[in-house]
Amino acid sequence: IFHREYEIIREYLEPPWFIAVQVFMSIGFLLVMISLCVMVAVVLNCCVRTLYRWLLVLSGCLWSSFFFVAIAVIIFGDKADEREWMPGQQWNRFGWGFAFAAIGGICEFVGGLLFFLESRRTKHNSPSHQQQHHRHPQGQQYGMKPKQPPGGRYPQHDSKV
């Protein structure tokens, strides 16, 4: 397709929308590969102290990839049926590659959601988070009175005013 003889019909073979689809799918694929590397690091416990942040990065990469793949699938689904680009339109059908791209985008969204929920659970179960919320004993941080001593009464002080 990049030979000199095809320069005359290159605009016909590669319309701008098709190049845009290729760019969006390439960006989505790159983000999935970054997500895979982060996922391997999380599984191997390389980042135990900052696990919450890495799970958020993983979720963000998957959601970003979903965004780019969804745009590419929508553009290709809209423009691929044009008679000018692909002759013999009555025999052309969307193939398994288009279906896998759409299903893969949905799986990226679900995976991003699950990693986001896991990051929230990890944040709430972390020791630093529990120390922040259990700093004051017996609920004193909420303005509650402390429990009474075992005798039932507080010691009385004689004060003369």
Coordinates of N, CA and C in Angstrom, one line a residue:
I1 N 0.8 -1.2 0.0 CA 0.0 0.0 0.0 C 0.9 1.3 0.0
F2 N 2.1 1.1 0.4 CA 3.0 2.3 0.4 C 3.9 2.3 -0.8
H3 N 3.7 1.5 -1.8 CA 4.5 1.6 -3.0 C 4.1 2.9 -3.8
R4 N 5.1 3.2 -4.7 CA 4.9 4.4 -5.4 C 3.7 4.4 -6.4
E5 N 3.4 3.2 -6.8 CA 2.3 3.0 -7.8 C 0.9 3.3 -7.1
Y6 N 0.8 3.1 -5.8 CA -0.5 3.4 -5.1 C -0.7 4.8 -4.6
E7 N 0.3 5.7 -4.9 CA 0.1 7.1 -4.4 C -1.1 7.7 -5.0
I8 N -1.4 7.3 -6.2 CA -2.6 8.0 -6.9 C -3.9 7.6 -6.2
I9 N -4.0 6.4 -5.7 CA -5.3 6.0 -5.0 C -5.2 5.9 -3.5
R10 N -4.1 6.4 -2.9 CA -3.9 6.3 -1.5 C -5.0 7.0 -0.7
E11 N -5.5 8.1 -1.2 CA -6.6 8.8 -0.5 C -7.9 7.9 -0.5
Y12 N -8.0 7.1 -1.6 CA -9.2 6.2 -1.7 C -9.0 5.0 -0.7
L13 N -7.8 4.5 -0.7 CA -7.5 3.3 0.2 C -7.5 3.6 1.6
E14 N -7.0 4.8 2.0 CA -6.8 5.2 3.3 C -7.5 6.6 3.5
P15 N -8.8 6.6 3.7 CA -9.5 7.9 3.9 C -9.1 8.4 5.3
P16 N -9.3 9.7 5.6 CA -8.9 10.3 6.9 C -9.6 9.6 8.1
W17 N -10.8 9.2 7.9 CA -11.5 8.6 9.0 C -10.9 7.2 9.4
F18 N -10.4 6.5 8.4 CA -9.8 5.2 8.6 C -8.4 5.4 9.3
I19 N -7.7 6.4 9.0 CA -6.4 6.7 9.7 C -6.7 7.1 11.1
A20 N -7.8 7.8 11.3 CA -8.2 8.2 12.7 C -8.6 6.9 13.5
V21 N -9.3 6.0 12.9 CA -9.6 4.7 13.6 C -8.3 4.0 13.9
Q22 N -7.3 3.9 13.0 CA -6.1 3.3 13.3 C -5.3 4.0 14.5
V23 N -5.3 5.3 14.5 CA -4.7 6.0 15.6 C -5.3 5.7 16.9
F24 N -6.7 5.8 17.0 CA -7.4 5.6 18.2 C -7.2 4.1 18.7
M25 N -7.2 3.2 17.8 CA -7.0 1.8 18.2 C -5.6 1.6 18.7
S26 N -4.6 2.2 18.1 CA -3.2 2.1 18.5 C -3.0 2.7 19.9
I27 N -3.6 3.9 20.2 CA -3.5 4.5 21.5 C -4.2 3.6 22.5
G28 N -5.4 3.0 22.2 CA -6.0 2.1 23.1 C -5.2 0.9 23.4
F29 N -4.6 0.3 22.4 CA -3.7 -0.9 22.5 C -2.5 -0.5 23.4
L30 N -1.9 0.6 23.2 CA -0.7 1.1 24.0 C -1.1 1.2 25.5
L31 N -2.3 1.8 25.7 CA -2.8 1.9 27.1 C -3.1 0.5 27.8
V32 N -3.6 -0.4 27.0 CA -3.8 -1.8 27.5 C -2.4 -2.4 27.9
M33 N -1.4 -2.2 27.1 CA -0.1 -2.8 27.4 C 0.5 -2.1 28.6
I34 N 0.3 -0.8 28.8 CA 0.7 -0.2 30.0 C 0.0 -0.8 31.2
S35 N -1.3 -1.0 31.1 CA -2.1 -1.6 32.1 C -1.6 -3.0 32.5
L36 N -1.2 -3.7 31.5 CA -0.7 -5.1 31.7 C 0.6 -5.0 32.5
C37 N 1.5 -4.1 32.2 CA 2.7 -4.0 33.0 C 2.4 -3.6 34.4
V38 N 1.5 -2.6 34.6 CA 1.1 -2.2 36.0 C 0.5 -3.4 36.7
M39 N -0.4 -4.2 36.0 CA -1.0 -5.3 36.6 C 0.0 -6.3 37.1
V40 N 1.0 -6.6 36.3 CA 2.0 -7.6 36.6 C 2.8 -7.1 37.9
A41 N 3.1 -5.8 37.9 CA 3.8 -5.2 39.1 C 2.9 -5.3 40.4
V42 N 1.6 -5.1 40.2 CA 0.7 -5.2 41.4 C 0.6 -6.7 41.8
V43 N 0.5 -7.6 40.9 CA 0.4 -9.0 41.3 C 1.7 -9.5 41.9
L44 N 2.8 -9.0 41.5 CA 4.1 -9.4 42.1 C 4.4 -8.7 43.4
N45 N 3.5 -7.8 43.9 CA 3.7 -7.1 45.1 C 4.9 -6.1 45.0
C46 N 5.1 -5.5 43.9 CA 6.3 -4.6 43.8 C 6.0 -3.3 44.4
C47 N 4.7 -3.0 44.6 CA 4.3 -1.7 45.1 C 3.3 -1.8 46.2
V48 N 3.7 -2.4 47.3 CA 2.7 -2.7 48.4 C 2.3 -1.4 49.1
R49 N 3.3 -0.5 49.4 CA 3.0 0.7 50.1 C 2.1 1.7 49.3
T50 N 2.2 1.7 48.0 CA 1.4 2.6 47.2 C 0.4 1.8 46.4
L51 N -0.1 0.7 46.9 CA -1.0 -0.2 46.1 C -2.3 0.6 45.7
Y52 N -2.8 1.4 46.6 CA -4.0 2.2 46.3 C -3.8 3.0 45.0
R53 N -2.7 3.7 44.9 CA -2.4 4.6 43.8 C -2.2 3.8 42.5
W54 N -1.5 2.7 42.6 CA -1.3 1.9 41.4 C -2.6 1.3 40.9
L55 N -3.5 0.9 41.8 CA -4.8 0.4 41.3 C -5.6 1.5 40.6
L56 N -5.4 2.7 41.1 CA -6.1 3.9 40.5 C -5.5 4.1 39.1
V57 N -4.2 4.0 39.0 CA -3.5 4.2 37.7 C -4.0 3.1 36.7
L58 N -4.1 1.9 37.2 CA -4.5 0.8 36.4 C -6.0 1.0 35.9
S59 N -6.8 1.5 36.8 CA -8.2 1.8 36.5 C -8.3 2.9 35.4
G60 N -7.5 3.9 35.6 CA -7.5 5.1 34.7 C -7.0 4.7 33.3
C61 N -6.0 3.8 33.3 CA -5.5 3.4 32.0 C -6.5 2.6 31.2
L62 N -7.2 1.7 32.0 CA -8.3 0.9 31.3 C -9.4 1.7 30.8
W63 N -9.8 2.7 31.6 CA -10.9 3.6 31.2 C -10.5 4.4 30.0
S64 N -9.3 4.9 30.0 CA -8.8 5.7 28.9 C -8.8 4.9 27.6
S65 N -8.3 3.6 27.8 CA -8.3 2.7 26.6 C -9.7 2.5 26.1
F66 N -10.6 2.3 27.0 CA -12.0 2.1 26.6 C -12.5 3.3 25.8
F67 N -12.2 4.5 26.3 CA -12.6 5.7 25.6 C -12.1 5.7 24.2
F68 N -10.8 5.4 24.0 CA -10.2 5.5 22.6 C -10.8 4.3 21.7
V69 N -10.9 3.1 22.3 CA -11.5 2.0 21.5 C -12.9 2.3 21.1
A70 N -13.7 2.9 22.1 CA -15.1 3.2 21.8 C -15.2 4.2 20.6
I71 N -14.4 5.2 20.7 CA -14.4 6.2 19.6 C -14.1 5.5 18.2
A72 N -13.0 4.6 18.2 CA -12.6 4.0 17.0 C -13.8 3.0 16.5
V73 N -14.4 2.3 17.4 CA -15.5 1.4 17.0 C -16.7 2.2 16.4
I74 N -17.0 3.3 17.1 CA -18.1 4.1 16.6 C -17.8 4.7 15.2
I75 N -16.6 5.2 15.0 CA -16.3 5.8 13.7 C -16.3 4.7 12.7
F76 N -15.6 3.6 12.9 CA -15.6 2.5 11.9 C -17.0 2.0 11.6
G77 N -17.8 1.8 12.7 CA -19.2 1.3 12.5 C -20.0 2.3 11.6
D78 N -19.7 3.6 11.7 CA -20.5 4.6 11.0 C -20.0 4.7 9.5
K79 N -18.7 4.7 9.3 CA -18.1 5.0 8.0 C -17.8 3.8 7.2
A80 N -17.7 2.6 7.7 CA -17.3 1.5 6.9 C -18.3 1.0 5.9
D81 N -19.5 1.4 6.1 CA -20.6 1.0 5.1 C -20.7 1.9 3.9
E82 N -19.9 2.9 3.8 CA -20.0 3.8 2.7 C -19.7 3.1 1.3
R83 N -20.5 3.4 0.3 CA -20.3 2.8 -1.0 C -19.0 3.2 -1.6
E84 N -18.6 4.4 -1.4 CA -17.4 5.0 -2.0 C -16.2 4.3 -1.5
W85 N -16.1 3.9 -0.3 CA -14.9 3.3 0.3 C -14.8 1.8 0.0
M86 N -15.9 1.1 0.2 CA -15.9 -0.4 0.0 C -16.9 -0.8 -1.0
P87 N -16.5 -1.0 -2.2 CA -17.6 -1.5 -3.2 C -18.1 -2.8 -2.9
G88 N -19.3 -3.1 -3.4 CA -19.9 -4.4 -3.2 C -20.5 -4.4 -1.7
Q89 N -21.1 -3.4 -1.4 CA -21.6 -3.2 0.0 C -22.6 -4.3 0.5
Q90 N -23.4 -4.8 -0.4 CA -24.4 -5.8 0.0 C -23.7 -7.1 0.4
W91 N -22.5 -7.4 0.1 CA -21.8 -8.6 0.5 C -20.8 -8.4 1.7
N92 N -20.6 -7.1 2.1 CA -19.7 -6.8 3.1 C -20.5 -6.8 4.5
R93 N -19.9 -7.5 5.4 CA -20.4 -7.6 6.8 C -19.3 -7.2 7.8
F94 N -19.7 -6.7 8.9 CA -18.7 -6.5 10.0 C -18.2 -7.9 10.4
G95 N -16.9 -8.1 10.5 CA -16.4 -9.4 10.8 C -16.1 -9.6 12.3
W96 N -15.4 -10.6 12.6 CA -15.1 -11.0 14.0 C -14.2 -10.0 14.6
G97 N -13.3 -9.3 13.8 CA -12.4 -8.3 14.4 C -13.1 -7.1 15.0
F98 N -14.2 -6.7 14.2 CA -15.0 -5.6 14.7 C -15.7 -6.0 16.0
A99 N -16.2 -7.2 16.0 CA -16.9 -7.7 17.2 C -16.0 -7.8 18.4
F100 N -14.8 -8.3 18.2 CA -13.8 -8.4 19.3 C -13.4 -7.1 19.8
A101 N -13.3 -6.1 18.9 CA -12.9 -4.7 19.3 C -14.0 -4.2 20.2
A102 N -15.3 -4.4 19.8 CA -16.4 -3.9 20.7 C -16.4 -4.6 22.0
I103 N -16.3 -5.9 22.0 CA -16.3 -6.7 23.2 C -15.1 -6.3 24.1
G104 N -14.0 -6.2 23.5 CA -12.8 -5.8 24.2 C -12.9 -4.4 24.9
G105 N -13.5 -3.5 24.2 CA -13.8 -2.2 24.8 C -14.7 -2.3 26.1
I106 N -15.7 -3.1 26.0 CA -16.6 -3.3 27.1 C -15.9 -4.0 28.3
C107 N -15.0 -4.9 27.9 CA -14.3 -5.6 29.0 C -13.3 -4.6 29.6
E108 N -12.7 -3.7 28.9 CA -11.8 -2.7 29.5 C -12.6 -1.8 30.4
F109 N -13.8 -1.4 30.1 CA -14.6 -0.6 31.0 C -14.9 -1.4 32.3
V110 N -15.4 -2.6 32.2 CA -15.7 -3.4 33.4 C -14.4 -3.6 34.2
G111 N -13.3 -3.9 33.6 CA -12.0 -4.1 34.3 C -11.6 -2.9 35.0
G112 N -11.7 -1.7 34.4 CA -11.4 -0.5 35.0 C -12.3 -0.2 36.2
L113 N -13.6 -0.5 36.1 CA -14.5 -0.4 37.2 C -14.1 -1.3 38.4
L114 N -13.8 -2.5 38.1 CA -13.4 -3.5 39.2 C -12.1 -3.1 39.8
F115 N -11.2 -2.6 39.1 CA -9.9 -2.1 39.7 C -10.2 -0.9 40.5
F116 N -11.1 0.0 40.1 CA -11.4 1.2 40.9 C -12.0 0.8 42.2
L117 N -13.0 -0.2 42.2 CA -13.6 -0.6 43.4 C -12.6 -1.3 44.3
E118 N -11.6 -2.0 43.7 CA -10.6 -2.7 44.5 C -9.7 -1.6 45.2
S119 N -9.4 -0.6 44.4 CA -8.6 0.5 45.0 C -9.3 1.2 46.2
R120 N -10.6 1.3 46.1 CA -11.3 1.9 47.2 C -11.3 1.0 48.4
R121 N -11.5 -0.3 48.2 CA -11.4 -1.3 49.3 C -10.0 -1.4 49.9
T122 N -9.0 -1.3 49.1 CA -7.6 -1.3 49.6 C -7.4 -0.1 50.4
K123 N -7.9 1.1 50.0 CA -7.7 2.3 50.8 C -8.3 2.2 52.1
H124 N -9.5 1.7 52.2 CA -10.3 1.6 53.5 C -9.7 0.5 54.4
N125 N -9.0 -0.4 53.8 CA -8.4 -1.5 54.7 C -7.0 -1.3 55.0
S126 N -6.4 -0.2 54.5 CA -5.0 0.1 54.8 C -4.8 0.5 56.2
P127 N -3.7 0.2 56.8 CA -3.4 0.5 58.2 C -3.4 2.0 58.5
S128 N -2.9 2.8 57.5 CA -2.8 4.3 57.7 C -4.2 4.9 57.7
H129 N -5.1 4.3 56.9 CA -6.5 4.8 56.9 C -7.2 4.5 58.2
Q130 N -7.0 3.3 58.7 CA -7.6 2.9 59.9 C -7.1 3.7 61.1
Q131 N -5.8 4.0 61.1 CA -5.2 4.8 62.2 C -5.8 6.2 62.2
Q132 N -6.1 6.8 61.0 CA -6.7 8.1 60.9 C -8.1 8.1 61.5
H133 N -8.8 7.1 61.3 CA -10.2 7.1 61.8 C -10.4 6.5 63.2
H134 N -9.3 5.9 63.8 CA -9.4 5.4 65.1 C -8.4 6.0 66.0
R135 N -8.1 7.3 65.8 CA -7.2 8.0 66.6 C -7.7 8.3 68.0
H136 N -8.9 8.7 68.2 CA -9.4 9.1 69.5 C -10.3 7.9 70.0
P137 N -10.0 7.5 71.2 CA -10.7 6.4 71.8 C -12.2 6.8 72.1
Q138 N -13.0 5.8 72.1 CA -14.4 5.9 72.6 C -15.2 7.0 71.9
G139 N -14.9 7.3 70.7 CA -15.7 8.2 69.9 C -15.6 9.7 70.3
Q140 N -14.5 10.1 70.9 CA -14.4 11.5 71.4 C -14.2 12.5 70.2
Q141 N -13.8 12.0 69.1 CA -13.6 12.9 68.0 C -14.9 13.4 67.4
Y142 N -16.0 12.7 67.8 CA -17.3 13.2 67.3 C -18.1 14.0 68.3
G143 N -17.4 14.4 69.4 CA -18.0 15.2 70.4 C -18.8 14.4 71.4
M144 N -18.6 13.1 71.5 CA -19.4 12.3 72.5 C -18.7 12.3 73.8
K145 N -19.4 12.1 74.9 CA -18.8 12.0 76.2 C -18.2 10.7 76.4
P146 N -17.1 10.7 77.2 CA -16.5 9.4 77.4 C -17.3 8.5 78.4
K147 N -17.1 7.3 78.3 CA -17.8 6.3 79.2 C -17.6 6.6 80.7
Q148 N -18.6 6.3 81.5 CA -18.4 6.5 82.9 C -17.5 5.5 83.5
P149 N -16.9 5.8 84.6 CA -16.0 4.8 85.3 C -16.8 3.7 85.9
P150 N -16.2 2.6 86.2 CA -16.9 1.4 86.7 C -17.9 1.7 87.9
G151 N -17.6 2.6 88.8 CA -18.4 2.9 89.9 C -19.7 3.6 89.5
G152 N -19.8 4.1 88.3 CA -21.0 4.7 87.8 C -21.1 6.2 88.0
R153 N -20.2 6.8 88.8 CA -20.2 8.2 89.0 C -18.8 8.8 88.8
Y154 N -18.7 10.0 88.4 CA -17.5 10.7 88.3 C -17.1 11.2 89.7
P155 N -15.8 11.3 90.0 CA -15.4 11.8 91.3 C -15.9 13.2 91.5
Q156 N -16.4 13.5 92.7 CA -16.9 14.9 93.0 C -15.7 15.7 93.5
H157 N -15.6 16.9 93.0 CA -14.6 17.8 93.5 C -15.2 19.0 94.3
D158 N -14.7 19.3 95.4 CA -15.2 20.4 96.2 C -14.6 21.7 95.7
S159 N -15.3 22.5 95.1 CA -14.8 23.8 94.7 C -15.6 24.9 95.2
K160 N -15.0 25.9 95.7 CA -15.7 27.0 96.3 C -15.5 28.2 95.3
V161 N -16.7 28.7 94.9 CA -16.6 29.8 93.9 C -17.0 31.1 94.6

